[in-house]
């Protein structure tokens, strides 16, 4: 976490961006931005929502629209597993020293960090087992992966961010709040039946890396709830024979992940709601129906039109 804190104090990722965007600074609890204020930096947003709700899809689209990096901690974990990187073998337990590390001299901080690296071991097999069983990866691992990603972005001159999958716990939210200001937290929602079907339908092309979904969803509305229909997002013919399924996208694991998320998400939602930063958004359907309504809720519908006209 020392690296995250250092980046937080020096990097444009935490508030010194060179471009200007209008960002929803005040949020109504009913689901829309009540007022928009200009800020002298890029947006710093968080996307919450159950596994499979579409955080990555919409965060990625907004990332492109606003010109800020989309950082998905789930992708960081999977990349770590695929690369057998150093964090999959050794994970420094820096979080327990989060506050008083900043009061030490730089040399002491390095010394303490080295001791902690040497005393904390986490094997690739253990990390893989946690992911494949649908369990939450520890705060230490996630924060260190995010730290590395932010440092890499800083070196490339990135500004602002849209976080997807972080924070997942109150501890992570408090750490994030200590190092930077979050402008807005978007909480995407879908019924559990839809979430399960979406997760089981996810596919990735092992050649181009693009994601698709073969599920055709048509949930009939009951008890005043609307019907939700989503067409499959099918791959082009060149990718059809190269589709793979994530190891953790089995019905048992998906339901376990949803259960764990629901158990841990309520305090997180209340935390951001109490700060006036939570925007709850019920997805009305697939991308064609949901994207324009999300932009409207974020007060970005005009922004997209202006960007398209300028292109």
PDB file of C-alpha atoms in Angstrom:
ATOM      1  CA  UNK A   1       0.000   0.000   0.000  1.00  0.00           C
ATOM      2  CA  UNK A   2       2.995   2.279   0.401  1.00  0.00           C
ATOM      3  CA  UNK A   3       3.236   2.461  -3.379  1.00  0.00           C
ATOM      4  CA  UNK A   4      -0.447   3.417  -3.650  1.00  0.00           C
ATOM      5  CA  UNK A   5       0.075   6.156  -1.084  1.00  0.00           C
ATOM      6  CA  UNK A   6       3.145   7.457  -2.866  1.00  0.00           C
ATOM      7  CA  UNK A   7       1.285   7.559  -6.176  1.00  0.00           C
ATOM      8  CA  UNK A   8      -1.609   9.266  -4.444  1.00  0.00           C
ATOM      9  CA  UNK A   9       0.578  12.114  -3.287  1.00  0.00           C
ATOM     10  CA  UNK A  10       2.460  12.672  -6.524  1.00  0.00           C
ATOM     11  CA  UNK A  11       0.351  11.472  -9.434  1.00  0.00           C
ATOM     12  CA  UNK A  12      -2.245  13.163 -11.618  1.00  0.00           C
ATOM     13  CA  UNK A  13      -4.255   9.984 -11.122  1.00  0.00           C
ATOM     14  CA  UNK A  14      -5.333  11.467  -7.806  1.00  0.00           C
ATOM     15  CA  UNK A  15      -6.501  14.909  -8.745  1.00  0.00           C
ATOM     16  CA  UNK A  16      -4.095  16.833 -10.979  1.00  0.00           C
ATOM     17  CA  UNK A  17      -5.360  15.909 -14.428  1.00  0.00           C
ATOM     18  CA  UNK A  18      -4.759  18.328 -17.288  1.00  0.00           C
ATOM     19  CA  UNK A  19      -8.119  17.964 -19.015  1.00  0.00           C
ATOM     20  CA  UNK A  20     -11.525  19.281 -18.016  1.00  0.00           C
ATOM     21  CA  UNK A  21     -14.711  17.274 -17.681  1.00  0.00           C
ATOM     22  CA  UNK A  22     -18.063  18.001 -16.102  1.00  0.00           C
ATOM     23  CA  UNK A  23     -18.661  15.293 -13.530  1.00  0.00           C
ATOM     24  CA  UNK A  24     -21.723  14.478 -11.423  1.00  0.00           C
ATOM     25  CA  UNK A  25     -20.613  15.869  -8.086  1.00  0.00           C
ATOM     26  CA  UNK A  26     -23.912  15.579  -6.267  1.00  0.00           C
ATOM     27  CA  UNK A  27     -26.014  12.467  -6.552  1.00  0.00           C
ATOM     28  CA  UNK A  28     -29.646  11.842  -5.749  1.00  0.00           C
ATOM     29  CA  UNK A  29     -30.451   8.577  -4.041  1.00  0.00           C
ATOM     30  CA  UNK A  30     -33.116   7.901  -6.623  1.00  0.00           C
ATOM     31  CA  UNK A  31     -30.616   7.102  -9.323  1.00  0.00           C
ATOM     32  CA  UNK A  32     -29.610  10.248 -11.178  1.00  0.00           C
ATOM     33  CA  UNK A  33     -27.098  13.030 -10.871  1.00  0.00           C
ATOM     34  CA  UNK A  34     -28.929  16.005  -9.355  1.00  0.00           C
ATOM     35  CA  UNK A  35     -26.336  18.622 -10.278  1.00  0.00           C
ATOM     36  CA  UNK A  36     -23.179  18.729 -12.362  1.00  0.00           C
ATOM     37  CA  UNK A  37     -20.095  20.662 -11.313  1.00  0.00           C
ATOM     38  CA  UNK A  38     -16.931  21.274 -13.320  1.00  0.00           C
ATOM     39  CA  UNK A  39     -13.699  19.967 -11.819  1.00  0.00           C
ATOM     40  CA  UNK A  40     -10.128  20.677 -12.779  1.00  0.00           C
ATOM     41  CA  UNK A  41      -9.249  17.025 -13.301  1.00  0.00           C
ATOM     42  CA  UNK A  42     -10.510  13.862 -14.905  1.00  0.00           C
ATOM     43  CA  UNK A  43     -13.294  11.826 -13.321  1.00  0.00           C
ATOM     44  CA  UNK A  44     -12.579   9.430 -10.465  1.00  0.00           C
ATOM     45  CA  UNK A  45     -15.466   6.990 -10.412  1.00  0.00           C
ATOM     46  CA  UNK A  46     -16.216   3.576  -8.946  1.00  0.00           C
ATOM     47  CA  UNK A  47     -18.544   0.970 -10.442  1.00  0.00           C
ATOM     48  CA  UNK A  48     -20.276  -1.408  -8.028  1.00  0.00           C
ATOM     49  CA  UNK A  49     -22.557  -4.318  -8.829  1.00  0.00           C
ATOM     50  CA  UNK A  50     -22.883  -8.087  -8.628  1.00  0.00           C
ATOM     51  CA  UNK A  51     -20.604 -10.299 -10.736  1.00  0.00           C
ATOM     52  CA  UNK A  52     -21.948 -10.398 -14.290  1.00  0.00           C
ATOM     53  CA  UNK A  53     -24.050  -7.228 -14.008  1.00  0.00           C
ATOM     54  CA  UNK A  54     -22.032  -5.477 -16.717  1.00  0.00           C
ATOM     55  CA  UNK A  55     -19.648  -3.258 -14.753  1.00  0.00           C
ATOM     56  CA  UNK A  56     -16.855  -3.920 -17.227  1.00  0.00           C
ATOM     57  CA  UNK A  57     -19.037  -3.265 -20.265  1.00  0.00           C
ATOM     58  CA  UNK A  58     -20.335   0.120 -19.148  1.00  0.00           C
ATOM     59  CA  UNK A  59     -17.148   1.222 -17.376  1.00  0.00           C
ATOM     60  CA  UNK A  60     -15.199   0.466 -20.549  1.00  0.00           C
ATOM     61  CA  UNK A  61     -17.602   2.491 -22.692  1.00  0.00           C
ATOM     62  CA  UNK A  62     -17.428   5.431 -20.305  1.00  0.00           C
ATOM     63  CA  UNK A  63     -13.649   5.102 -20.214  1.00  0.00           C
ATOM     64  CA  UNK A  64     -13.536   5.556 -23.984  1.00  0.00           C
ATOM     65  CA  UNK A  65     -16.046   8.409 -23.913  1.00  0.00           C
ATOM     66  CA  UNK A  66     -14.283  10.367 -21.165  1.00  0.00           C
ATOM     67  CA  UNK A  67     -10.704   9.461 -21.993  1.00  0.00           C
ATOM     68  CA  UNK A  68      -9.856   7.934 -18.617  1.00  0.00           C
ATOM     69  CA  UNK A  69      -8.462   4.465 -17.836  1.00  0.00           C
ATOM     70  CA  UNK A  70     -10.852   1.657 -16.953  1.00  0.00           C
ATOM     71  CA  UNK A  71      -9.192  -0.425 -14.229  1.00  0.00           C
ATOM     72  CA  UNK A  72     -10.846  -3.768 -13.478  1.00  0.00           C
ATOM     73  CA  UNK A  73      -9.312  -5.557 -10.503  1.00  0.00           C
ATOM     74  CA  UNK A  74     -10.752  -8.888 -11.655  1.00  0.00           C
ATOM     75  CA  UNK A  75      -8.755  -8.559 -14.864  1.00  0.00           C
ATOM     76  CA  UNK A  76      -5.656  -7.680 -12.844  1.00  0.00           C
ATOM     77  CA  UNK A  77      -6.016 -10.906 -10.841  1.00  0.00           C
ATOM     78  CA  UNK A  78      -6.525 -13.024 -13.965  1.00  0.00           C
ATOM     79  CA  UNK A  79      -3.524 -11.379 -15.649  1.00  0.00           C
ATOM     80  CA  UNK A  80      -1.466 -12.123 -12.555  1.00  0.00           C
ATOM     81  CA  UNK A  81      -2.484 -15.780 -12.688  1.00  0.00           C
ATOM     82  CA  UNK A  82      -1.721 -16.009 -16.394  1.00  0.00           C
ATOM     83  CA  UNK A  83       1.679 -14.370 -16.052  1.00  0.00           C
ATOM     84  CA  UNK A  84       2.728 -16.026 -12.786  1.00  0.00           C
ATOM     85  CA  UNK A  85       3.871 -12.579 -11.719  1.00  0.00           C
ATOM     86  CA  UNK A  86       5.621 -11.823  -8.455  1.00  0.00           C
ATOM     87  CA  UNK A  87       2.435 -10.972  -6.559  1.00  0.00           C
ATOM     88  CA  UNK A  88       1.072 -14.462  -7.154  1.00  0.00           C
ATOM     89  CA  UNK A  89       4.030 -15.808  -5.187  1.00  0.00           C
ATOM     90  CA  UNK A  90       4.841 -13.063  -2.730  1.00  0.00           C
ATOM     91  CA  UNK A  91       2.334 -10.514  -1.505  1.00  0.00           C
ATOM     92  CA  UNK A  92       3.556  -7.843   0.896  1.00  0.00           C
ATOM     93  CA  UNK A  93       1.178  -7.335   3.810  1.00  0.00           C
ATOM     94  CA  UNK A  94       1.412  -3.561   3.703  1.00  0.00           C
ATOM     95  CA  UNK A  95      -2.127  -2.692   4.706  1.00  0.00           C
ATOM     96  CA  UNK A  96      -1.635  -3.301   8.426  1.00  0.00           C
ATOM     97  CA  UNK A  97       1.027  -0.564   8.355  1.00  0.00           C
ATOM     98  CA  UNK A  98      -1.082   1.755   6.211  1.00  0.00           C
ATOM     99  CA  UNK A  99      -1.189   4.754   8.527  1.00  0.00           C
ATOM    100  CA  UNK A 100       2.143   4.837  10.329  1.00  0.00           C
ATOM    101  CA  UNK A 101       4.222   3.951   7.269  1.00  0.00           C
ATOM    102  CA  UNK A 102       3.605   7.469   6.028  1.00  0.00           C
ATOM    103  CA  UNK A 103       5.211   8.871   9.174  1.00  0.00           C
ATOM    104  CA  UNK A 104       8.465   6.998   8.598  1.00  0.00           C
ATOM    105  CA  UNK A 105      11.395   8.277   6.616  1.00  0.00           C
ATOM    106  CA  UNK A 106      11.680   6.998   3.005  1.00  0.00           C
ATOM    107  CA  UNK A 107      14.560   4.703   3.985  1.00  0.00           C
ATOM    108  CA  UNK A 108      12.607   3.233   6.893  1.00  0.00           C
ATOM    109  CA  UNK A 109       9.600   2.720   4.663  1.00  0.00           C
ATOM    110  CA  UNK A 110      11.698   0.751   2.183  1.00  0.00           C
ATOM    111  CA  UNK A 111      13.211  -1.341   4.990  1.00  0.00           C
ATOM    112  CA  UNK A 112       9.830  -2.156   6.525  1.00  0.00           C
ATOM    113  CA  UNK A 113       8.392  -3.014   3.104  1.00  0.00           C
ATOM    114  CA  UNK A 114      11.272  -5.405   2.364  1.00  0.00           C
ATOM    115  CA  UNK A 115      10.802  -7.199   5.676  1.00  0.00           C
ATOM    116  CA  UNK A 116       7.102  -7.566   4.970  1.00  0.00           C
ATOM    117  CA  UNK A 117       7.742  -8.939   1.468  1.00  0.00           C
ATOM    118  CA  UNK A 118      10.119 -11.540   2.847  1.00  0.00           C
ATOM    119  CA  UNK A 119       7.701 -12.575   5.594  1.00  0.00           C
ATOM    120  CA  UNK A 120       4.547 -12.899   3.479  1.00  0.00           C
ATOM    121  CA  UNK A 121       4.192 -15.684   0.898  1.00  0.00           C
ATOM    122  CA  UNK A 122       1.184 -16.431  -1.252  1.00  0.00           C
ATOM    123  CA  UNK A 123       1.458 -19.182  -3.847  1.00  0.00           C
ATOM    124  CA  UNK A 124       0.025 -19.133  -7.345  1.00  0.00           C
ATOM    125  CA  UNK A 125      -1.925 -22.307  -6.560  1.00  0.00           C
ATOM    126  CA  UNK A 126      -3.631 -20.686  -3.559  1.00  0.00           C
ATOM    127  CA  UNK A 127      -4.588 -17.598  -5.559  1.00  0.00           C
ATOM    128  CA  UNK A 128      -5.956 -19.733  -8.397  1.00  0.00           C
ATOM    129  CA  UNK A 129      -7.996 -21.812  -5.939  1.00  0.00           C
ATOM    130  CA  UNK A 130      -9.599 -18.709  -4.422  1.00  0.00           C
ATOM    131  CA  UNK A 131     -10.595 -17.353  -7.844  1.00  0.00           C
ATOM    132  CA  UNK A 132     -11.927 -20.666  -9.129  1.00  0.00           C
ATOM    133  CA  UNK A 133     -14.068 -21.163  -6.009  1.00  0.00           C
ATOM    134  CA  UNK A 134     -15.619 -17.719  -6.356  1.00  0.00           C
ATOM    135  CA  UNK A 135     -14.137 -16.406  -3.106  1.00  0.00           C
ATOM    136  CA  UNK A 136     -12.939 -12.855  -2.552  1.00  0.00           C
ATOM    137  CA  UNK A 137      -9.224 -12.292  -3.030  1.00  0.00           C
ATOM    138  CA  UNK A 138      -7.639 -10.734   0.062  1.00  0.00           C
ATOM    139  CA  UNK A 139      -7.366  -6.984   0.465  1.00  0.00           C
ATOM    140  CA  UNK A 140      -3.562  -7.227   0.493  1.00  0.00           C
ATOM    141  CA  UNK A 141      -3.406  -8.862  -2.927  1.00  0.00           C
ATOM    142  CA  UNK A 142      -5.969  -6.568  -4.541  1.00  0.00           C
ATOM    143  CA  UNK A 143      -4.399  -3.382  -3.195  1.00  0.00           C
ATOM    144  CA  UNK A 144      -0.946  -4.426  -4.357  1.00  0.00           C
ATOM    145  CA  UNK A 145      -2.189  -5.307  -7.845  1.00  0.00           C
ATOM    146  CA  UNK A 146      -4.007  -1.980  -8.047  1.00  0.00           C
ATOM    147  CA  UNK A 147      -0.900  -0.189  -6.807  1.00  0.00           C
ATOM    148  CA  UNK A 148       1.192  -1.706  -9.594  1.00  0.00           C
ATOM    149  CA  UNK A 149      -1.451  -0.765 -12.177  1.00  0.00           C
ATOM    150  CA  UNK A 150      -1.640   2.842 -10.975  1.00  0.00           C
ATOM    151  CA  UNK A 151       2.128   3.195 -11.043  1.00  0.00           C
ATOM    152  CA  UNK A 152       2.214   1.865 -14.605  1.00  0.00           C
ATOM    153  CA  UNK A 153      -0.520   4.325 -15.595  1.00  0.00           C
ATOM    154  CA  UNK A 154       1.307   7.201 -13.949  1.00  0.00           C
ATOM    155  CA  UNK A 155       4.402   6.400 -16.001  1.00  0.00           C
ATOM    156  CA  UNK A 156       2.281   6.615 -19.161  1.00  0.00           C
ATOM    157  CA  UNK A 157       0.724   9.931 -18.155  1.00  0.00           C
ATOM    158  CA  UNK A 158      -2.768   8.641 -17.357  1.00  0.00           C
ATOM    159  CA  UNK A 159      -5.193  10.907 -15.506  1.00  0.00           C
ATOM    160  CA  UNK A 160      -8.341   9.959 -13.617  1.00  0.00           C
ATOM    161  CA  UNK A 161      -9.851   6.473 -13.476  1.00  0.00           C
ATOM    162  CA  UNK A 162     -12.972   4.341 -13.474  1.00  0.00           C
ATOM    163  CA  UNK A 163     -12.514   1.508 -10.972  1.00  0.00           C
ATOM    164  CA  UNK A 164     -14.389  -1.726 -11.635  1.00  0.00           C
ATOM    165  CA  UNK A 165     -14.414  -4.334  -8.853  1.00  0.00           C
ATOM    166  CA  UNK A 166     -12.713  -2.123  -6.272  1.00  0.00           C
ATOM    167  CA  UNK A 167     -13.539  -1.542  -3.519  1.00  0.00           C
ATOM    168  CA  UNK A 168     -15.252  -4.798  -2.612  1.00  0.00           C
ATOM    169  CA  UNK A 169     -14.988  -4.489   1.180  1.00  0.00           C
ATOM    170  CA  UNK A 170     -15.322  -1.712   3.740  1.00  0.00           C
ATOM    171  CA  UNK A 171     -11.611  -1.970   4.475  1.00  0.00           C
ATOM    172  CA  UNK A 172     -10.797  -1.347   0.819  1.00  0.00           C
ATOM    173  CA  UNK A 173     -13.271   1.563   0.680  1.00  0.00           C
ATOM    174  CA  UNK A 174     -11.693   3.206   3.728  1.00  0.00           C
ATOM    175  CA  UNK A 175      -8.192   2.798   2.290  1.00  0.00           C
ATOM    176  CA  UNK A 176      -9.316   4.280  -1.024  1.00  0.00           C
ATOM    177  CA  UNK A 177     -10.963   7.171   0.797  1.00  0.00           C
ATOM    178  CA  UNK A 178      -7.728   7.873   2.667  1.00  0.00           C
ATOM    179  CA  UNK A 179      -5.692   8.347  -0.499  1.00  0.00           C
ATOM    180  CA  UNK A 180      -8.070  10.048  -2.939  1.00  0.00           C
ATOM    181  CA  UNK A 181     -11.501  11.599  -3.464  1.00  0.00           C
ATOM    182  CA  UNK A 182     -14.100   9.544  -5.301  1.00  0.00           C
ATOM    183  CA  UNK A 183     -16.541  11.693  -7.267  1.00  0.00           C
ATOM    184  CA  UNK A 184     -19.251   9.146  -7.942  1.00  0.00           C
ATOM    185  CA  UNK A 185     -20.132   5.508  -7.202  1.00  0.00           C
ATOM    186  CA  UNK A 186     -22.410   3.870  -9.775  1.00  0.00           C
ATOM    187  CA  UNK A 187     -24.240   0.804  -8.443  1.00  0.00           C
ATOM    188  CA  UNK A 188     -25.585  -1.311 -11.333  1.00  0.00           C
ATOM    189  CA  UNK A 189     -28.434  -3.717 -10.579  1.00  0.00           C
ATOM    190  CA  UNK A 190     -30.070  -6.727 -12.236  1.00  0.00           C
ATOM    191  CA  UNK A 191     -32.247  -9.605 -10.907  1.00  0.00           C
ATOM    192  CA  UNK A 192     -30.252 -12.634  -9.750  1.00  0.00           C
ATOM    193  CA  UNK A 193     -31.744 -14.942 -12.402  1.00  0.00           C
ATOM    194  CA  UNK A 194     -30.442 -12.636 -15.112  1.00  0.00           C
ATOM    195  CA  UNK A 195     -27.026 -12.396 -13.468  1.00  0.00           C
ATOM    196  CA  UNK A 196     -26.618 -16.184 -13.371  1.00  0.00           C
ATOM    197  CA  UNK A 197     -27.617 -16.575 -17.025  1.00  0.00           C
ATOM    198  CA  UNK A 198     -25.283 -13.743 -18.077  1.00  0.00           C
ATOM    199  CA  UNK A 199     -22.308 -15.240 -16.247  1.00  0.00           C
ATOM    200  CA  UNK A 200     -22.911 -18.707 -17.669  1.00  0.00           C
ATOM    201  CA  UNK A 201     -23.161 -17.213 -21.164  1.00  0.00           C
ATOM    202  CA  UNK A 202     -19.858 -15.317 -21.049  1.00  0.00           C
ATOM    203  CA  UNK A 203     -17.245 -16.299 -23.611  1.00  0.00           C
ATOM    204  CA  UNK A 204     -13.844 -14.881 -24.569  1.00  0.00           C
ATOM    205  CA  UNK A 205     -11.965 -15.290 -27.839  1.00  0.00           C
ATOM    206  CA  UNK A 206      -8.589 -16.757 -26.928  1.00  0.00           C
ATOM    207  CA  UNK A 207      -7.018 -15.097 -29.961  1.00  0.00           C
ATOM    208  CA  UNK A 208      -8.258 -11.483 -30.006  1.00  0.00           C
ATOM    209  CA  UNK A 209      -9.217 -11.340 -26.310  1.00  0.00           C
ATOM    210  CA  UNK A 210     -12.659  -9.800 -26.904  1.00  0.00           C
ATOM    211  CA  UNK A 211     -15.593 -10.802 -24.727  1.00  0.00           C
ATOM    212  CA  UNK A 212     -18.967 -12.062 -25.930  1.00  0.00           C
ATOM    213  CA  UNK A 213     -22.129 -13.545 -24.449  1.00  0.00           C
ATOM    214  CA  UNK A 214     -24.149 -16.404 -25.927  1.00  0.00           C
ATOM    215  CA  UNK A 215     -27.065 -16.170 -23.462  1.00  0.00           C
ATOM    216  CA  UNK A 216     -30.480 -15.109 -24.715  1.00  0.00           C
ATOM    217  CA  UNK A 217     -32.318 -13.612 -21.733  1.00  0.00           C
ATOM    218  CA  UNK A 218     -36.037 -12.959 -21.507  1.00  0.00           C
ATOM    219  CA  UNK A 219     -37.216 -12.554 -17.925  1.00  0.00           C
ATOM    220  CA  UNK A 220     -40.940 -11.956 -17.689  1.00  0.00           C
ATOM    221  CA  UNK A 221     -41.965  -9.089 -15.439  1.00  0.00           C
ATOM    222  CA  UNK A 222     -43.912 -10.019 -12.300  1.00  0.00           C
ATOM    223  CA  UNK A 223     -45.258  -8.154  -9.259  1.00  0.00           C
ATOM    224  CA  UNK A 224     -44.767  -4.783 -10.885  1.00  0.00           C
ATOM    225  CA  UNK A 225     -41.238  -5.542 -12.076  1.00  0.00           C
ATOM    226  CA  UNK A 226     -40.505  -4.915 -15.769  1.00  0.00           C
ATOM    227  CA  UNK A 227     -39.671  -7.576 -18.327  1.00  0.00           C
ATOM    228  CA  UNK A 228     -35.948  -7.752 -19.032  1.00  0.00           C
ATOM    229  CA  UNK A 229     -34.834  -8.911 -22.451  1.00  0.00           C
ATOM    230  CA  UNK A 230     -31.227  -9.176 -23.631  1.00  0.00           C
ATOM    231  CA  UNK A 231     -30.091 -10.458 -26.986  1.00  0.00           C
ATOM    232  CA  UNK A 232     -26.876 -12.489 -27.144  1.00  0.00           C
ATOM    233  CA  UNK A 233     -23.680 -10.674 -28.041  1.00  0.00           C
ATOM    234  CA  UNK A 234     -22.373 -13.144 -30.584  1.00  0.00           C
ATOM    235  CA  UNK A 235     -18.816 -13.208 -31.931  1.00  0.00           C
ATOM    236  CA  UNK A 236     -17.885 -12.787 -35.596  1.00  0.00           C
ATOM    237  CA  UNK A 237     -17.300 -16.018 -37.541  1.00  0.00           C
ATOM    238  CA  UNK A 238     -13.506 -15.721 -37.190  1.00  0.00           C
ATOM    239  CA  UNK A 239     -13.817 -15.957 -33.378  1.00  0.00           C
ATOM    240  CA  UNK A 240     -16.537 -18.614 -33.168  1.00  0.00           C
ATOM    241  CA  UNK A 241     -14.190 -21.614 -32.982  1.00  0.00           C
ATOM    242  CA  UNK A 242     -11.842 -19.868 -30.536  1.00  0.00           C
ATOM    243  CA  UNK A 243     -14.288 -19.148 -27.715  1.00  0.00           C
ATOM    244  CA  UNK A 244     -13.333 -20.144 -24.182  1.00  0.00           C
ATOM    245  CA  UNK A 245     -15.197 -19.982 -20.861  1.00  0.00           C
ATOM    246  CA  UNK A 246     -13.729 -18.560 -17.685  1.00  0.00           C
ATOM    247  CA  UNK A 247     -12.847 -21.259 -15.154  1.00  0.00           C
ATOM    248  CA  UNK A 248     -14.967 -19.549 -12.492  1.00  0.00           C
ATOM    249  CA  UNK A 249     -18.080 -19.251 -14.686  1.00  0.00           C
ATOM    250  CA  UNK A 250     -19.851 -22.385 -13.464  1.00  0.00           C
ATOM    251  CA  UNK A 251     -23.311 -22.284 -11.891  1.00  0.00           C
ATOM    252  CA  UNK A 252     -22.013 -23.334  -8.476  1.00  0.00           C
ATOM    253  CA  UNK A 253     -19.228 -20.760  -8.450  1.00  0.00           C
ATOM    254  CA  UNK A 254     -21.405 -17.971  -9.882  1.00  0.00           C
ATOM    255  CA  UNK A 255     -24.039 -18.468  -7.180  1.00  0.00           C
ATOM    256  CA  UNK A 256     -21.328 -18.548  -4.518  1.00  0.00           C
ATOM    257  CA  UNK A 257     -19.901 -15.285  -5.832  1.00  0.00           C
ATOM    258  CA  UNK A 258     -23.340 -13.661  -5.826  1.00  0.00           C
ATOM    259  CA  UNK A 259     -23.969 -14.809  -2.257  1.00  0.00           C
ATOM    260  CA  UNK A 260     -20.619 -13.460  -1.066  1.00  0.00           C
ATOM    261  CA  UNK A 261     -21.163 -10.189  -2.909  1.00  0.00           C
ATOM    262  CA  UNK A 262     -24.612  -9.684  -1.401  1.00  0.00           C
ATOM    263  CA  UNK A 263     -23.241 -10.344   2.085  1.00  0.00           C
ATOM    264  CA  UNK A 264     -20.475  -7.758   1.726  1.00  0.00           C
ATOM    265  CA  UNK A 265     -22.084  -5.128  -0.518  1.00  0.00           C
ATOM    266  CA  UNK A 266     -24.719  -3.669   1.781  1.00  0.00           C
ATOM    267  CA  UNK A 267     -22.275  -1.935   4.178  1.00  0.00           C
ATOM    268  CA  UNK A 268     -20.351  -0.653   1.158  1.00  0.00           C
ATOM    269  CA  UNK A 269     -23.474   0.768  -0.461  1.00  0.00           C
ATOM    270  CA  UNK A 270     -24.529   2.403   2.826  1.00  0.00           C
ATOM    271  CA  UNK A 271     -21.034   3.869   3.222  1.00  0.00           C
ATOM    272  CA  UNK A 272     -21.187   5.655  -0.131  1.00  0.00           C
ATOM    273  CA  UNK A 273     -24.879   6.498   0.236  1.00  0.00           C
ATOM    274  CA  UNK A 274     -24.138   8.269   3.519  1.00  0.00           C
ATOM    275  CA  UNK A 275     -21.538  10.364   1.704  1.00  0.00           C
ATOM    276  CA  UNK A 276     -24.024  11.333  -0.999  1.00  0.00           C
ATOM    277  CA  UNK A 277     -21.958   9.658  -3.717  1.00  0.00           C
ATOM    278  CA  UNK A 278     -24.041   6.568  -4.570  1.00  0.00           C
ATOM    279  CA  UNK A 279     -26.068   6.438  -7.777  1.00  0.00           C
ATOM    280  CA  UNK A 280     -28.254   3.328  -8.039  1.00  0.00           C
ATOM    281  CA  UNK A 281     -29.077   2.294 -11.588  1.00  0.00           C
ATOM    282  CA  UNK A 282     -31.419  -0.561 -12.507  1.00  0.00           C
ATOM    283  CA  UNK A 283     -30.424  -1.822 -15.931  1.00  0.00           C
ATOM    284  CA  UNK A 284     -33.571  -1.944 -18.096  1.00  0.00           C
ATOM    285  CA  UNK A 285     -32.171  -4.501 -20.551  1.00  0.00           C
ATOM    286  CA  UNK A 286     -29.183  -4.998 -22.791  1.00  0.00           C
ATOM    287  CA  UNK A 287     -26.717  -2.408 -24.059  1.00  0.00           C
ATOM    288  CA  UNK A 288     -29.078  -0.788 -26.631  1.00  0.00           C
ATOM    289  CA  UNK A 289     -31.651  -0.034 -23.911  1.00  0.00           C
ATOM    290  CA  UNK A 290     -29.326   0.607 -20.967  1.00  0.00           C
ATOM    291  CA  UNK A 291     -26.492   2.692 -22.438  1.00  0.00           C
ATOM    292  CA  UNK A 292     -28.526   5.790 -23.406  1.00  0.00           C
ATOM    293  CA  UNK A 293     -30.396   5.717 -20.095  1.00  0.00           C
ATOM    294  CA  UNK A 294     -27.151   5.427 -18.142  1.00  0.00           C
ATOM    295  CA  UNK A 295     -25.723   8.407 -20.020  1.00  0.00           C
ATOM    296  CA  UNK A 296     -28.883  10.340 -19.220  1.00  0.00           C
ATOM    297  CA  UNK A 297     -28.617   9.456 -15.524  1.00  0.00           C
ATOM    298  CA  UNK A 298     -24.981  10.587 -15.553  1.00  0.00           C
ATOM    299  CA  UNK A 299     -25.901  13.776 -17.422  1.00  0.00           C
ATOM    300  CA  UNK A 300     -23.550  12.718 -20.214  1.00  0.00           C
ATOM    301  CA  UNK A 301     -26.039  12.274 -23.077  1.00  0.00           C
ATOM    302  CA  UNK A 302     -25.182  15.713 -24.491  1.00  0.00           C
ATOM    303  CA  UNK A 303     -21.491  15.014 -23.967  1.00  0.00           C
ATOM    304  CA  UNK A 304     -21.620  11.921 -26.191  1.00  0.00           C
ATOM    305  CA  UNK A 305     -23.405  13.888 -28.913  1.00  0.00           C
ATOM    306  CA  UNK A 306     -20.779  16.635 -28.807  1.00  0.00           C
ATOM    307  CA  UNK A 307     -17.959  14.067 -28.936  1.00  0.00           C
ATOM    308  CA  UNK A 308     -19.578  12.367 -31.942  1.00  0.00           C
ATOM    309  CA  UNK A 309     -20.030  15.695 -33.720  1.00  0.00           C
ATOM    310  CA  UNK A 310     -16.407  16.652 -33.129  1.00  0.00           C
ATOM    311  CA  UNK A 311     -15.054  13.312 -34.362  1.00  0.00           C
TER     312      UNK A 311
END
